[in-house]
Amino acid sequence: MNRNLNARRALALGGIVLIALIVEACTGTRRATAYQYNWDIFFDSLFGPDPRIIHGILLTVSIAIAAQLVGIVLGVLGALGRLSRQRPIKWVANTYVWIFRGTPLLVQIMIIYFGFLQTNILRWDDIALGSFIIPGAVLAGTTALALNEGAYMTEIVRAGIMAVDTGQMEAARSLGMTYVKAMRRIVLPQAARVIVPPLGNEFNNMLKTTSLLVIISVQELFVTFQILNGNGPTSFHPFELFLACAVWFLLLTTIWGFIQGFIERRLERGTPGAPERGPSWTSRLIGMRAPASR
């Protein structure tokens, strides 16, 4: 007992000494410099945004939506594959989930873009749709995000399907429905109530994960503010610029929180035991409980 107490005291003392050394290293050999705040940059970025910021917001939302939609399709296919009785199909689905959930997304982006490009496995050429051009880097980044998301959606969809009573599938098959038709008309609609809440959280995360595309120079929202900080009249004002960037991301995820709540309430309508009101926006965004009604 005393030995454990002494070990804890020694660990606490060591932590205090380490913190003191770090503070001394950071302050002892450097002179503090007065940072000149320019709050006009912050407020202009929010209330009078540069066209580049608007473009970054639209690109961020577009990439997130496209990647999430493809990820949902891959997730449904992956879940059906993991539940399949055909061993080759099940093996492919399991391998896909194992690889994309077990490796960092940043590494996947690097391999899919630079790796495929340098080895000529796949060249990410720009796609022209009339006067609208989709850059190759955007295609590569969206593909990487979608493949990664599909692996996580596979487990979410699989959990939703397994939450539906097996008698539902048996009843549908006894009525002459094929497996695909029964899954599409009977099982998946019921599984949606289980799938939608984590799906909404995944899209919330996708909006923020698009910032990782900085590694392949996709000019989404984060890269736009990085460019503004690097040159022009707003250069060398990282605090104001990236604070504005954080507020824009917070606004996007907050808007999605309200949309997610509306979707969940629609799906729960008419379900026995469903609450009259869904989780409050504070509970959905920051985990706080709404005040209990009297």
CSV table of C-alpha atoms in Angstrom, one decimal:
chain,number,residue,atom,x,y,z
A,1,MET,CA,0.0,0.0,0.0
A,2,ASN,CA,2.8,2.4,1.0
A,3,ARG,CA,4.8,1.3,-2.0
A,4,ASN,CA,1.9,2.2,-4.4
A,5,LEU,CA,1.5,5.6,-2.6
A,6,ASN,CA,5.2,6.4,-3.0
A,7,ALA,CA,5.1,5.4,-6.6
A,8,ARG,CA,2.2,7.8,-7.2
A,9,ARG,CA,3.9,10.6,-5.4
A,10,ALA,CA,7.1,10.0,-7.4
A,11,LEU,CA,5.1,10.0,-10.7
A,12,ALA,CA,3.3,13.2,-9.7
A,13,LEU,CA,6.6,14.9,-8.8
A,14,GLY,CA,8.1,13.8,-12.0
A,15,GLY,CA,5.2,15.2,-14.0
A,16,ILE,CA,5.5,18.6,-12.2
A,17,VAL,CA,9.3,18.7,-12.9
A,18,LEU,CA,8.6,17.8,-16.6
A,19,ILE,CA,6.0,20.6,-16.9
A,20,ALA,CA,8.4,23.1,-15.3
A,21,LEU,CA,11.2,22.1,-17.7
A,22,ILE,CA,8.9,22.5,-20.7
A,23,VAL,CA,7.7,25.9,-19.5
A,24,GLU,CA,11.3,27.0,-18.9
A,25,ALA,CA,12.3,25.8,-22.3
A,26,CYS,CA,9.5,27.7,-24.0
A,27,THR,CA,9.9,31.0,-22.1
A,28,GLY,CA,13.4,31.2,-20.8
A,29,THR,CA,15.3,31.5,-24.0
A,30,ARG,CA,12.8,33.4,-26.1
A,31,ARG,CA,11.5,36.9,-25.9
A,32,ALA,CA,7.8,37.4,-26.1
A,33,THR,CA,6.6,39.2,-29.3
A,34,ALA,CA,3.5,41.4,-29.4
A,35,TYR,CA,1.1,39.9,-31.9
A,36,GLN,CA,-0.9,42.6,-33.8
A,37,TYR,CA,-4.5,41.4,-33.9
A,38,ASN,CA,-6.6,42.5,-36.8
A,39,TRP,CA,-10.1,41.5,-36.0
A,40,ASP,CA,-11.4,43.0,-39.2
A,41,ILE,CA,-9.9,40.0,-41.0
A,42,PHE,CA,-11.9,37.6,-38.7
A,43,PHE,CA,-15.3,39.5,-39.1
A,44,ASP,CA,-14.8,40.0,-42.9
A,45,SER,CA,-14.1,36.3,-43.3
A,46,LEU,CA,-17.5,35.5,-41.7
A,47,PHE,CA,-19.8,38.4,-42.8
A,48,GLY,CA,-18.2,39.5,-46.0
A,49,PRO,CA,-16.3,36.4,-47.2
A,50,ASP,CA,-13.9,36.4,-50.1
A,51,PRO,CA,-15.1,34.5,-53.2
A,52,ARG,CA,-12.4,32.0,-52.5
A,53,ILE,CA,-13.9,31.3,-49.1
A,54,ILE,CA,-17.3,30.7,-50.7
A,55,HIS,CA,-15.7,28.4,-53.2
A,56,GLY,CA,-14.0,26.5,-50.4
A,57,ILE,CA,-17.2,26.1,-48.5
A,58,LEU,CA,-19.1,24.8,-51.6
A,59,LEU,CA,-16.2,22.4,-52.5
A,60,THR,CA,-16.1,21.1,-48.9
A,61,VAL,CA,-19.8,20.4,-48.8
A,62,SER,CA,-19.8,18.9,-52.4
A,63,ILE,CA,-16.9,16.5,-51.6
A,64,ALA,CA,-18.5,15.5,-48.3
A,65,ILE,CA,-21.9,14.7,-49.9
A,66,ALA,CA,-20.4,12.8,-52.8
A,67,ALA,CA,-18.0,10.8,-50.6
A,68,GLN,CA,-20.8,10.0,-48.1
A,69,LEU,CA,-23.2,8.9,-50.8
A,70,VAL,CA,-20.7,6.6,-52.4
A,71,GLY,CA,-19.7,5.4,-48.9
A,72,ILE,CA,-23.3,4.5,-48.1
A,73,VAL,CA,-23.5,2.4,-51.3
A,74,LEU,CA,-20.2,0.7,-50.5
A,75,GLY,CA,-21.4,0.2,-46.9
A,76,VAL,CA,-24.6,-1.6,-48.0
A,77,LEU,CA,-22.7,-3.8,-50.5
A,78,GLY,CA,-20.1,-4.5,-47.8
A,79,ALA,CA,-22.6,-5.4,-45.2
A,80,LEU,CA,-24.5,-7.7,-47.5
A,81,GLY,CA,-21.1,-9.2,-48.4
A,82,ARG,CA,-20.1,-9.8,-44.8
A,83,LEU,CA,-23.5,-11.4,-44.2
A,84,SER,CA,-23.3,-13.5,-47.3
A,85,ARG,CA,-23.0,-17.3,-47.1
A,86,GLN,CA,-20.7,-17.3,-50.1
A,87,ARG,CA,-17.2,-17.5,-48.8
A,88,PRO,CA,-15.5,-15.6,-51.7
A,89,ILE,CA,-17.9,-12.7,-51.3
A,90,LYS,CA,-17.5,-12.7,-47.6
A,91,TRP,CA,-13.7,-12.8,-47.8
A,92,VAL,CA,-13.7,-9.8,-50.2
A,93,ALA,CA,-15.9,-7.8,-47.9
A,94,ASN,CA,-14.0,-8.7,-44.8
A,95,THR,CA,-10.6,-7.8,-46.5
A,96,TYR,CA,-12.0,-4.5,-47.7
A,97,VAL,CA,-13.1,-3.5,-44.1
A,98,TRP,CA,-9.9,-4.8,-42.6
A,99,ILE,CA,-7.7,-2.7,-44.9
A,100,PHE,CA,-9.6,0.6,-44.9
A,101,ARG,CA,-10.4,0.5,-41.2
A,102,GLY,CA,-6.9,-0.6,-40.2
A,103,THR,CA,-4.8,2.0,-42.0
A,104,PRO,CA,-4.7,5.8,-41.6
A,105,LEU,CA,-6.9,7.8,-43.9
A,106,LEU,CA,-4.0,10.1,-44.7
A,107,VAL,CA,-1.9,7.2,-45.9
A,108,GLN,CA,-4.8,6.0,-48.1
A,109,ILE,CA,-5.1,9.5,-49.7
A,110,MET,CA,-1.4,9.5,-50.4
A,111,ILE,CA,-1.5,6.0,-52.0
A,112,ILE,CA,-4.6,6.6,-54.0
A,113,TYR,CA,-3.4,9.9,-55.4
A,114,PHE,CA,0.4,10.0,-55.6
A,115,GLY,CA,0.9,6.2,-55.5
A,116,PHE,CA,-1.5,5.4,-58.3
A,117,LEU,CA,-0.3,8.4,-60.3
A,118,GLN,CA,3.4,7.7,-60.1
A,119,THR,CA,3.0,4.0,-60.9
A,120,ASN,CA,0.5,4.7,-63.8
A,121,ILE,CA,-2.1,2.4,-62.1
A,122,LEU,CA,-4.6,5.3,-62.5
A,123,ARG,CA,-4.1,8.8,-63.8
A,124,TRP,CA,-6.3,11.3,-62.2
A,125,ASP,CA,-7.1,13.5,-65.2
A,126,ASP,CA,-9.5,16.4,-65.0
A,127,ILE,CA,-13.0,15.7,-66.1
A,128,ALA,CA,-14.8,18.4,-68.1
A,129,LEU,CA,-18.6,18.5,-67.9
A,130,GLY,CA,-19.3,21.3,-70.4
A,131,SER,CA,-17.8,24.4,-68.9
A,132,PHE,CA,-17.6,22.8,-65.5
A,133,ILE,CA,-14.2,21.1,-64.7
A,134,ILE,CA,-13.6,18.6,-61.9
A,135,PRO,CA,-9.9,18.6,-61.0
A,136,GLY,CA,-8.2,15.2,-60.8
A,137,ALA,CA,-7.1,15.9,-57.2
A,138,VAL,CA,-10.7,16.4,-56.2
A,139,LEU,CA,-11.7,13.1,-57.8
A,140,ALA,CA,-8.8,11.3,-56.0
A,141,GLY,CA,-9.6,12.9,-52.7
A,142,THR,CA,-13.3,12.1,-52.9
A,143,THR,CA,-12.5,8.5,-53.9
A,144,ALA,CA,-10.2,8.0,-51.0
A,145,LEU,CA,-12.8,9.5,-48.5
A,146,ALA,CA,-15.6,7.4,-50.0
A,147,LEU,CA,-13.6,4.1,-49.8
A,148,ASN,CA,-12.6,4.8,-46.2
A,149,GLU,CA,-16.2,5.8,-45.3
A,150,GLY,CA,-17.6,2.7,-47.0
A,151,ALA,CA,-15.6,0.5,-44.6
A,152,TYR,CA,-17.1,2.2,-41.6
A,153,MET,CA,-20.6,2.3,-43.1
A,154,THR,CA,-20.3,-1.5,-43.7
A,155,GLU,CA,-20.3,-2.1,-40.0
A,156,ILE,CA,-23.0,0.4,-39.3
A,157,VAL,CA,-25.3,-1.1,-42.0
A,158,ARG,CA,-24.5,-4.6,-40.8
A,159,ALA,CA,-25.5,-3.7,-37.3
A,160,GLY,CA,-28.7,-2.2,-38.5
A,161,ILE,CA,-29.6,-5.3,-40.6
A,162,MET,CA,-28.8,-7.6,-37.6
A,163,ALA,CA,-31.1,-5.5,-35.4
A,164,VAL,CA,-34.1,-6.5,-37.5
A,165,ASP,CA,-35.8,-9.7,-36.4
A,166,THR,CA,-34.8,-12.6,-38.7
A,167,GLY,CA,-38.5,-13.5,-38.9
A,168,GLN,CA,-39.0,-10.5,-41.2
A,169,MET,CA,-36.8,-12.0,-43.8
A,170,GLU,CA,-38.3,-15.4,-43.4
A,171,ALA,CA,-41.8,-14.0,-43.8
A,172,ALA,CA,-40.8,-12.1,-46.9
A,173,ARG,CA,-39.2,-15.2,-48.5
A,174,SER,CA,-42.3,-17.3,-47.7
A,175,LEU,CA,-44.3,-14.8,-49.7
A,176,GLY,CA,-42.2,-15.4,-52.7
A,177,MET,CA,-39.8,-12.4,-52.5
A,178,THR,CA,-36.3,-12.8,-53.7
A,179,TYR,CA,-33.5,-12.1,-51.2
A,180,VAL,CA,-32.7,-8.7,-52.9
A,181,LYS,CA,-36.3,-7.7,-53.0
A,182,ALA,CA,-36.9,-8.7,-49.4
A,183,MET,CA,-33.8,-6.8,-48.3
A,184,ARG,CA,-34.8,-3.7,-50.2
A,185,ARG,CA,-38.5,-3.6,-49.3
A,186,ILE,CA,-38.6,-5.2,-45.8
A,187,VAL,CA,-35.3,-5.3,-44.0
A,188,LEU,CA,-33.4,-2.2,-45.0
A,189,PRO,CA,-36.4,0.2,-44.4
A,190,GLN,CA,-36.6,-1.1,-40.8
A,191,ALA,CA,-32.9,-1.1,-40.4
A,192,ALA,CA,-32.8,2.6,-41.4
A,193,ARG,CA,-34.0,3.6,-37.9
A,194,VAL,CA,-30.8,2.0,-36.4
A,195,ILE,CA,-28.5,3.2,-39.3
A,196,VAL,CA,-29.5,6.9,-39.6
A,197,PRO,CA,-28.2,8.2,-36.2
A,198,PRO,CA,-24.6,6.9,-36.7
A,199,LEU,CA,-24.8,7.7,-40.4
A,200,GLY,CA,-25.5,11.3,-39.4
A,201,ASN,CA,-22.5,11.3,-37.1
A,202,GLU,CA,-20.4,9.9,-39.9
A,203,PHE,CA,-21.4,12.7,-42.3
A,204,ASN,CA,-20.7,15.3,-39.5
A,205,ASN,CA,-17.2,13.8,-39.3
A,206,MET,CA,-16.9,13.8,-43.1
A,207,LEU,CA,-17.4,17.5,-43.3
A,208,LYS,CA,-14.4,18.0,-41.1
A,209,THR,CA,-12.3,15.2,-42.6
A,210,THR,CA,-12.2,16.9,-46.0
A,211,SER,CA,-9.5,19.1,-44.5
A,212,LEU,CA,-7.1,16.2,-44.8
A,213,LEU,CA,-7.2,16.8,-48.6
A,214,VAL,CA,-4.7,19.6,-47.9
A,215,ILE,CA,-2.1,16.9,-48.5
A,216,ILE,CA,-3.0,16.8,-52.2
A,217,SER,CA,-3.7,20.5,-52.5
A,218,VAL,CA,-7.5,20.3,-52.9
A,219,GLN,CA,-8.7,23.9,-52.2
A,220,GLU,CA,-11.4,23.1,-49.8
A,221,LEU,CA,-12.3,25.3,-46.8
A,222,PHE,CA,-9.1,24.7,-44.8
A,223,VAL,CA,-6.7,25.1,-47.7
A,224,THR,CA,-8.5,28.3,-48.7
A,225,PHE,CA,-7.7,29.8,-45.3
A,226,GLN,CA,-4.2,28.5,-45.5
A,227,ILE,CA,-3.7,30.3,-48.8
A,228,LEU,CA,-5.2,33.5,-47.4
A,229,ASN,CA,-2.7,33.3,-44.5
A,230,GLY,CA,0.2,32.7,-46.9
A,231,ASN,CA,-0.1,35.7,-49.2
A,232,GLY,CA,-2.0,38.9,-49.8
A,233,PRO,CA,-3.3,41.5,-47.4
A,234,THR,CA,-4.4,38.9,-44.8
A,235,SER,CA,-1.1,37.1,-44.7
A,236,PHE,CA,0.5,36.2,-41.3
A,237,HIS,CA,-2.7,36.5,-39.4
A,238,PRO,CA,-3.2,32.8,-38.5
A,239,PHE,CA,-5.2,33.3,-35.3
A,240,GLU,CA,-7.9,35.4,-37.0
A,241,LEU,CA,-8.1,33.4,-40.2
A,242,PHE,CA,-8.1,29.9,-38.7
A,243,LEU,CA,-10.5,31.0,-36.0
A,244,ALA,CA,-12.9,32.1,-38.8
A,245,CYS,CA,-12.2,28.7,-40.5
A,246,ALA,CA,-13.2,26.9,-37.3
A,247,VAL,CA,-16.4,29.0,-37.1
A,248,TRP,CA,-17.3,28.1,-40.7
A,249,PHE,CA,-16.8,24.4,-39.9
A,250,LEU,CA,-18.8,24.7,-36.7
A,251,LEU,CA,-21.6,26.4,-38.7
A,252,LEU,CA,-21.7,23.6,-41.3
A,253,THR,CA,-21.8,20.8,-38.6
A,254,THR,CA,-24.5,22.7,-36.6
A,255,ILE,CA,-26.7,23.0,-39.7
A,256,TRP,CA,-26.3,19.3,-40.3
A,257,GLY,CA,-27.2,18.6,-36.7
A,258,PHE,CA,-30.6,20.2,-37.2
A,259,ILE,CA,-31.1,18.3,-40.5
A,260,GLN,CA,-30.1,15.0,-38.8
A,261,GLY,CA,-32.6,15.6,-36.0
A,262,PHE,CA,-35.4,16.3,-38.5
A,263,ILE,CA,-34.6,13.0,-40.4
A,264,GLU,CA,-34.5,11.0,-37.2
A,265,ARG,CA,-37.9,12.4,-36.0
A,266,ARG,CA,-39.5,11.5,-39.3
A,267,LEU,CA,-38.2,7.9,-39.2
A,268,GLU,CA,-39.3,7.5,-35.6
A,269,ARG,CA,-42.8,8.7,-36.3
A,270,GLY,CA,-45.3,6.0,-35.5
A,271,THR,CA,-42.8,3.7,-33.9
A,272,PRO,CA,-44.0,2.3,-30.6
A,273,GLY,CA,-42.0,3.7,-27.6
A,274,ALA,CA,-40.4,6.5,-29.7
A,275,PRO,CA,-40.0,9.8,-27.8
A,276,GLU,CA,-42.2,12.7,-28.8
A,277,ARG,CA,-39.1,14.8,-29.4
A,278,GLY,CA,-35.7,13.7,-30.5
A,279,PRO,CA,-32.4,14.7,-28.8
A,280,SER,CA,-31.9,18.4,-28.4
A,281,TRP,CA,-29.3,20.2,-30.5
A,282,THR,CA,-27.1,20.6,-27.4
A,283,SER,CA,-27.3,16.9,-26.8
A,284,ARG,CA,-26.6,16.1,-30.4
A,285,LEU,CA,-23.6,18.5,-30.8
A,286,ILE,CA,-21.9,18.6,-27.5
A,287,GLY,CA,-23.4,15.8,-25.5
A,288,MET,CA,-25.4,17.9,-23.0
A,289,ARG,CA,-28.9,16.8,-21.9
A,290,ALA,CA,-31.9,19.0,-22.4
A,291,PRO,CA,-33.7,20.1,-19.3
A,292,ALA,CA,-36.3,17.6,-18.2
A,293,SER,CA,-39.9,18.7,-19.0
A,294,ARG,CA,-42.2,19.1,-16.0
